[in-house]
XYZ file of C-alpha atoms in Angstrom:
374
model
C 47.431 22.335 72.998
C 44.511 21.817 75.689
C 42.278 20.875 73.276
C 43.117 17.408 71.166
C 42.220 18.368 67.438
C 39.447 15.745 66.554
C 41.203 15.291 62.930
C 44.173 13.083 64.992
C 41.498 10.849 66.993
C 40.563 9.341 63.317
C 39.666 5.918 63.947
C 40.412 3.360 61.011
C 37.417 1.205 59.780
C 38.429 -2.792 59.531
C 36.547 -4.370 56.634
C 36.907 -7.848 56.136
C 37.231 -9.384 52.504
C 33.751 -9.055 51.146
C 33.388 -5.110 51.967
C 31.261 -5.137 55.049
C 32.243 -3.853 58.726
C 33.734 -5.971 61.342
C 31.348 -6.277 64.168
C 33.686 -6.740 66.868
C 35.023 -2.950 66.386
C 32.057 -1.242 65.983
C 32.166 -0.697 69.922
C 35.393 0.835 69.740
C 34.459 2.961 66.323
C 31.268 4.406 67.803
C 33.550 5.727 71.227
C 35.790 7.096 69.120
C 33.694 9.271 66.920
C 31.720 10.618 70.056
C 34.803 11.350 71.490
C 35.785 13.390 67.858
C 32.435 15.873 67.701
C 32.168 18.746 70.241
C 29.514 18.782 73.028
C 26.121 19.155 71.490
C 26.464 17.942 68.036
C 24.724 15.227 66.792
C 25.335 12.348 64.076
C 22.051 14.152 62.444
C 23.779 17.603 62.402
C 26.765 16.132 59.881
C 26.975 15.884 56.588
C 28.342 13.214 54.441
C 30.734 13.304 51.419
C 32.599 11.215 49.014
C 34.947 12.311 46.945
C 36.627 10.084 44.565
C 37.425 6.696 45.228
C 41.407 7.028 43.778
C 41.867 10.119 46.313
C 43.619 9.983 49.800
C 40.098 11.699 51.654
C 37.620 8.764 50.874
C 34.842 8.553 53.035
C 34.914 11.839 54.815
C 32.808 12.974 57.641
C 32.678 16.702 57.774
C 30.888 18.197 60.806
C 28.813 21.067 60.613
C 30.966 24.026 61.657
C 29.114 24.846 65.341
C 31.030 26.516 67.981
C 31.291 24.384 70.875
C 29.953 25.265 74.452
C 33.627 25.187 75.994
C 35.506 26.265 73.548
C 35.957 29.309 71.415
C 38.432 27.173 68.439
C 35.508 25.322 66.051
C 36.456 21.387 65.926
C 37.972 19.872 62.301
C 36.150 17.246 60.506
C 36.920 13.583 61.319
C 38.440 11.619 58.307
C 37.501 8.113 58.319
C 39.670 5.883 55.972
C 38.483 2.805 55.232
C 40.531 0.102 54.078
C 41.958 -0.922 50.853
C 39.679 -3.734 49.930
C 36.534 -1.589 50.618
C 37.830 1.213 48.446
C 38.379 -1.536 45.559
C 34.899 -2.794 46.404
C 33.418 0.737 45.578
C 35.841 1.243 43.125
C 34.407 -1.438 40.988
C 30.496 0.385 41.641
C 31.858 3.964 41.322
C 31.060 4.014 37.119
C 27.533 5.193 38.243
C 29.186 8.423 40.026
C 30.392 11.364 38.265
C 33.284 13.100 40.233
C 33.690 16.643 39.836
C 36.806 18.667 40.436
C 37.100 20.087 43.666
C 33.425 19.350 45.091
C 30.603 16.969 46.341
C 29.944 13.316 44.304
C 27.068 13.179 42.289
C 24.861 10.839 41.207
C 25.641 10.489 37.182
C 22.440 10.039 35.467
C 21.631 7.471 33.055
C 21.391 7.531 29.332
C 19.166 10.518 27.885
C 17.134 10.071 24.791
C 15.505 12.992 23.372
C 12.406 12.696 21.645
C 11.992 13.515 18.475
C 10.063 16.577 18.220
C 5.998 15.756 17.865
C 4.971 16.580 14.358
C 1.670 18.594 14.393
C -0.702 16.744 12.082
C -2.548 20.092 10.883
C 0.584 21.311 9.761
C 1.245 18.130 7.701
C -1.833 18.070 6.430
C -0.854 22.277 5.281
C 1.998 21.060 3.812
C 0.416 17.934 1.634
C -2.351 20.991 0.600
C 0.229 23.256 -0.315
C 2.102 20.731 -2.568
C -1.402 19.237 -3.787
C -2.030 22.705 -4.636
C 1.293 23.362 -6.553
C 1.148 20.278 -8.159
C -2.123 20.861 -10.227
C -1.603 24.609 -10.724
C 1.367 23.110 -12.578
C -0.042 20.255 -14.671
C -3.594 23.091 -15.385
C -1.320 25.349 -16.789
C 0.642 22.821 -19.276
C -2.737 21.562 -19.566
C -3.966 25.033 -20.896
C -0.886 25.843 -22.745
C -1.305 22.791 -25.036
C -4.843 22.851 -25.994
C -3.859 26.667 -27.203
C -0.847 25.641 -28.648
C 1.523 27.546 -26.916
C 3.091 24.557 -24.631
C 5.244 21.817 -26.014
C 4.311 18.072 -25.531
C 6.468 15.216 -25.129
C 5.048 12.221 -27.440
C 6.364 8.935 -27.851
C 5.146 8.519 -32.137
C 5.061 4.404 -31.561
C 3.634 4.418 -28.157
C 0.770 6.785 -29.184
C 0.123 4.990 -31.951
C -0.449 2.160 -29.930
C -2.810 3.844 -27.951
C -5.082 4.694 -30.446
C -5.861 1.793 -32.019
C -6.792 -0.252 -29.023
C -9.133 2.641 -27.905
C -10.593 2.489 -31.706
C -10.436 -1.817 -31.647
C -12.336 -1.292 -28.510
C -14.814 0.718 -29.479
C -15.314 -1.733 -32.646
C -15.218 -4.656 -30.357
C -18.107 -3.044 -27.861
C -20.374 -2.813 -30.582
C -19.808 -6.340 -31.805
C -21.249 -6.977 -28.360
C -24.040 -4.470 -28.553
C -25.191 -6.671 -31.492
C -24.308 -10.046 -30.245
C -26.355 -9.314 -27.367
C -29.359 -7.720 -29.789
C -28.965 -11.499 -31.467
C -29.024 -13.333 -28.034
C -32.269 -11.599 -27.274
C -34.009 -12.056 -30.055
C -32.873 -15.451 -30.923
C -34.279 -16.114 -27.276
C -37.456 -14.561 -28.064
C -37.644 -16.750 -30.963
C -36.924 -20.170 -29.113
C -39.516 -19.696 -26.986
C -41.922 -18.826 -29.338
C -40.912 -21.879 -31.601
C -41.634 -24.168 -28.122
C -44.941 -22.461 -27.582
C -45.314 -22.948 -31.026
C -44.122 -26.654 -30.678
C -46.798 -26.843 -27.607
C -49.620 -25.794 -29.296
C -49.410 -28.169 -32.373
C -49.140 -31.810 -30.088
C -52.423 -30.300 -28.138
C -54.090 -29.918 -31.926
C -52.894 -33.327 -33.389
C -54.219 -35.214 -30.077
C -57.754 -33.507 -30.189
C -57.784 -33.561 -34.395
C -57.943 -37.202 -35.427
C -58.380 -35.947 -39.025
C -55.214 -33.927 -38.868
C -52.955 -35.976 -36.298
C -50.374 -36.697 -38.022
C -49.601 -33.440 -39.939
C -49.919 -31.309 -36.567
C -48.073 -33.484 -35.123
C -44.884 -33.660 -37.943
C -45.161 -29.350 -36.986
C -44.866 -30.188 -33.495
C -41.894 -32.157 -33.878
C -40.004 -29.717 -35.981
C -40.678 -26.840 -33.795
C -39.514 -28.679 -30.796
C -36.276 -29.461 -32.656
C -35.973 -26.259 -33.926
C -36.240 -24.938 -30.366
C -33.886 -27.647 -28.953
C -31.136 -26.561 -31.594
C -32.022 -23.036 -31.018
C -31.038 -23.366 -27.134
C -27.594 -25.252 -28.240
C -27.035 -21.904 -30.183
C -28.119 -19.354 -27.603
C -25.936 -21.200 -25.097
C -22.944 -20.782 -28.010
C -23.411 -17.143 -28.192
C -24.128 -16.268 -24.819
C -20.482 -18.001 -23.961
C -19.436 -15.863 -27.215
C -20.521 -13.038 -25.407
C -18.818 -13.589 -22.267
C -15.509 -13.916 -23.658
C -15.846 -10.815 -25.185
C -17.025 -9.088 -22.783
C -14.196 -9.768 -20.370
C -11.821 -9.007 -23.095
C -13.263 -5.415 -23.715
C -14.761 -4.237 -20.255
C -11.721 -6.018 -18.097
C -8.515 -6.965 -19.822
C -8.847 -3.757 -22.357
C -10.217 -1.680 -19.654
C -7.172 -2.480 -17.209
C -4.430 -1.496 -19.657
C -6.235 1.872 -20.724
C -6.452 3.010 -16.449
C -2.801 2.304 -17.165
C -2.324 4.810 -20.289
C -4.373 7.560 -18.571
C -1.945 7.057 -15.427
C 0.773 7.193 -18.143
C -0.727 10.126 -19.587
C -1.361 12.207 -15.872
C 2.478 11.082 -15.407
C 3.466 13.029 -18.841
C 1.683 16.240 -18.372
C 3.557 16.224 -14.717
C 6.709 15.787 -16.410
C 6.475 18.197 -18.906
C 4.859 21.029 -16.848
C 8.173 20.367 -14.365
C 10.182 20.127 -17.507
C 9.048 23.711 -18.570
C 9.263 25.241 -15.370
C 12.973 24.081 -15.222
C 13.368 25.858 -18.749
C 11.783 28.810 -17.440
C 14.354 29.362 -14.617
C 17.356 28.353 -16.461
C 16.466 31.058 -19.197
C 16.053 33.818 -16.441
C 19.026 35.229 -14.226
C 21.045 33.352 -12.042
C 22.204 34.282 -8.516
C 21.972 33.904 -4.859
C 17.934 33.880 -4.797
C 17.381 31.672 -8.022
C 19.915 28.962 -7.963
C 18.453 27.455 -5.100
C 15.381 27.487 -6.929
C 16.805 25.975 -9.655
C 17.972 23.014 -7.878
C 15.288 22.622 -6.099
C 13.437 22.425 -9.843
C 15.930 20.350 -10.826
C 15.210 17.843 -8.429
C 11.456 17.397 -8.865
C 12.513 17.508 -12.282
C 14.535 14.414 -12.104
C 11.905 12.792 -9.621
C 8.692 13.248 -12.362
C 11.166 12.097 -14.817
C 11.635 8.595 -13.487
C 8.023 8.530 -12.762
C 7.445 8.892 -16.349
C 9.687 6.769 -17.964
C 8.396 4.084 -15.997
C 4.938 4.236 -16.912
C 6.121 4.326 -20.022
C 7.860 0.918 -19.747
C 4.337 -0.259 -17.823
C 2.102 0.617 -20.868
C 4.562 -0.839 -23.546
C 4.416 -4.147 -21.315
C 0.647 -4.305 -21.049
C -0.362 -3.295 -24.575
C 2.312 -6.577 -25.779
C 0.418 -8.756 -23.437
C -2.804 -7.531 -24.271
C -1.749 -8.153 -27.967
C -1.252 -12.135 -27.100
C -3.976 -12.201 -25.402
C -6.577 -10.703 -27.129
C -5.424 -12.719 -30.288
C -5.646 -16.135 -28.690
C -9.014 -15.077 -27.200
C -11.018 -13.691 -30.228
C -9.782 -16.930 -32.489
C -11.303 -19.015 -30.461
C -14.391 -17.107 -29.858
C -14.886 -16.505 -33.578
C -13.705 -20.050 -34.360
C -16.957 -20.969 -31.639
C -19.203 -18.274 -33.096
C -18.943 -19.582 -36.845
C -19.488 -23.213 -36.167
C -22.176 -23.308 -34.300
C -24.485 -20.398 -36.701
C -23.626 -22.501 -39.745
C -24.526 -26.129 -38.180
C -27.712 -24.372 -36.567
C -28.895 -23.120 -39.959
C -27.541 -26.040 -41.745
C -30.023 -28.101 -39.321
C -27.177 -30.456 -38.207
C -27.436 -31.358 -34.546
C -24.665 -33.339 -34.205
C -21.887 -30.934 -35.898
C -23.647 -28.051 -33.614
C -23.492 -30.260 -30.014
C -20.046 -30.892 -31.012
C -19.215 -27.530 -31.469
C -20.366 -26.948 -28.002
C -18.316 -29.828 -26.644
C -14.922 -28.828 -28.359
C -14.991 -25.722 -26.241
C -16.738 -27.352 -23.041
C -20.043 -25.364 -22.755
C -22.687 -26.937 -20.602
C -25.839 -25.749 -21.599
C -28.443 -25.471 -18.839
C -31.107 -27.415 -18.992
C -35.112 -25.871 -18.862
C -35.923 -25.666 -15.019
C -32.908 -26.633 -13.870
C -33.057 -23.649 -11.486
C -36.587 -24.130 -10.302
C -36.607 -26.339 -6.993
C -38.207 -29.977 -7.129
C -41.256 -31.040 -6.328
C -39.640 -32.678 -2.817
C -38.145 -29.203 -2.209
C -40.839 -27.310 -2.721
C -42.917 -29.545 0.114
């Protein structure tokens, strides 16, 4: 032929052993491959592919299929095959290419993670409506259908009896504390009345010589009388603060628990009836889904009962203990120190107060000193 194909002037790239070129060739590699492309093609006018490193065309150079100036036959594409270290080189880099069948390498991508799909907070807040909505249509309507007698309850006998007679004991035990507060405040009233009383009678027996020493026997006796009065208003008033935490904290806690008991039973049976309600009606493709479904919440409201059912039974058996220990000590308190206050011994009623360590507060103890006050 006149022409040399340019596919048999392919000149072999030397690569020493770390992959890169030899230098001292590139000379003869760069005559070469102008010596392969027709007259008036440029390196910029050729493409560049790389098909997979296990196959016999590695690193071809495909020129751009121009007609040359001289000659009417368009020139093949040079193959450049580098050497077997350089192809194990990329071999060991090529797990980031993807090598399709019968075209072009392509870059594979990395790894894709797709988002989970962004939950509209309106429609969440529809959907906690919706079953808000549900929920206490439900519970209404047992609600309804109990109070007219058409609904059926579940009742635990012992529990509910339970029930009702801490909510009676605790209506008997707030108006023990209605009165022992009444007492406080009048016995107060009547301590300081006895130590104005107490007052006035040392003023009279200092300014009556004639009657010194019987105002001043009166003065005495009111002033003890006051004293032991104080001992006993600091009795009751601890009296009454025992009590009061029993009743309006400890009592109060377990009864939020029985009403949460209670709003957990009326769920449970207006589920349980709705259940009822579909299992006496047909059952086929559109109501057995339905059913489950029922089922399900069903189940769910049944767990939810039964525990605070085990809750209440727990509390109401500590409460038990506790209000036991509580009150005999507070009546034990209450009874000593009225009968050594009206039996008009001190020393029984200060001991009464230090048996269950009660530090009464002395008369001004609150009011600031005269260095304070400066």
């Amino acid at each position: 032929m006149a022409q040399e194909s340019p596919k048999n002037s392919a000149a072999e790239i030397p690569v020493t052993s770390n992959g890169q070129l030899d230098d001292s060739h590139e000379h003869s590699f760069n005559r070469d491959l102008k010596c392969s492309l027709p007259v008036g093609l440029g390196l910029s006018e050729t493409k560049i592919t790389s098909h997979g490193f296990d196959s016999a065309e590695e690193g071809v150079v495909e020129a751009g299929q121009f007609p040359s100036k001289g000659s009417s036959a368009s020139p093949k594409s040079s193959v450049i095959s580098p050497s077997s270290a350089a192809a194990s080189r990329l071999a060991g880099q090529g797990c980031d290419l993807i090598i399709p069948t019968g075209g072009r390498a392509q870059q594979k991508s990395g790894p894709v993670v797709l988002a989970d799909e962004v939950k509209n907070p309106a429609m969440e807040k529809l959907e906690l409506v919706r079953k808000w909505s549900l929920n206490t249509y439900k519970c209404t309507r047992q609600i309804i259908s109990e109070k007219l007698g058409r609904g059926s309850r579940t009742v635990d006998l012992e529990l509910e009896a339970q029930i009702d007679i801490l909510r009676d004991n605790k209506k008997k035990y707030e108006n023990i504390l209605r009165l022992a507060q009444t007492l406080s405040t009048q016995l107060f009233q009547m301590v300081h009345t006895q130590r104005q009383l107490g007052d006035a009678f040392a003023d009279l027996s200092l300014k009556s010589l004639e009657l010194h020493e019987e105002f001043g026997y009166n003065a005495d006796t009111q002033k003890l009388l006051a004293k032991n009065g104080e001992t006993l208003l600091g009795a009751i008033n601890f009296f009454i603060a025992s009590v009061n935490t029993l009743v309006n904290k400890t009592i109060e806690d377990t009864l939020l628990t029985v009403k949460q008991y209670e709003s957990a039973r009326i769920e449970y049976d207006a589920y349980r009836t709705d259940l009822e309600e579909l299992n006496l009606g047909p059952r086929d493709a559109n109501t057995l889904p339905k059913i489950e479904q029922s089922q399900q919440l069903f189940q769910v409201h049944k767990e939810k009962y039964d525990k605070m059912r085990n809750d209440v039974s727990i509390k109401l058996k500590f409460l038990e203990e506790n209000k036991v220990k509580v009150l005999h000590n507070q009546l034990v308190l209450f009874h000593n120190a009225i009968a050594a206050y009206f039996a008009g011994n001190q020393k029984q009623l200060e001991q009464t107060l230090k048996q269950f360590h009660i530090k009464l507060k002395t008369p001004g103890a609150d009011a600031p000193s005269w260095l304070e006050e400066q």
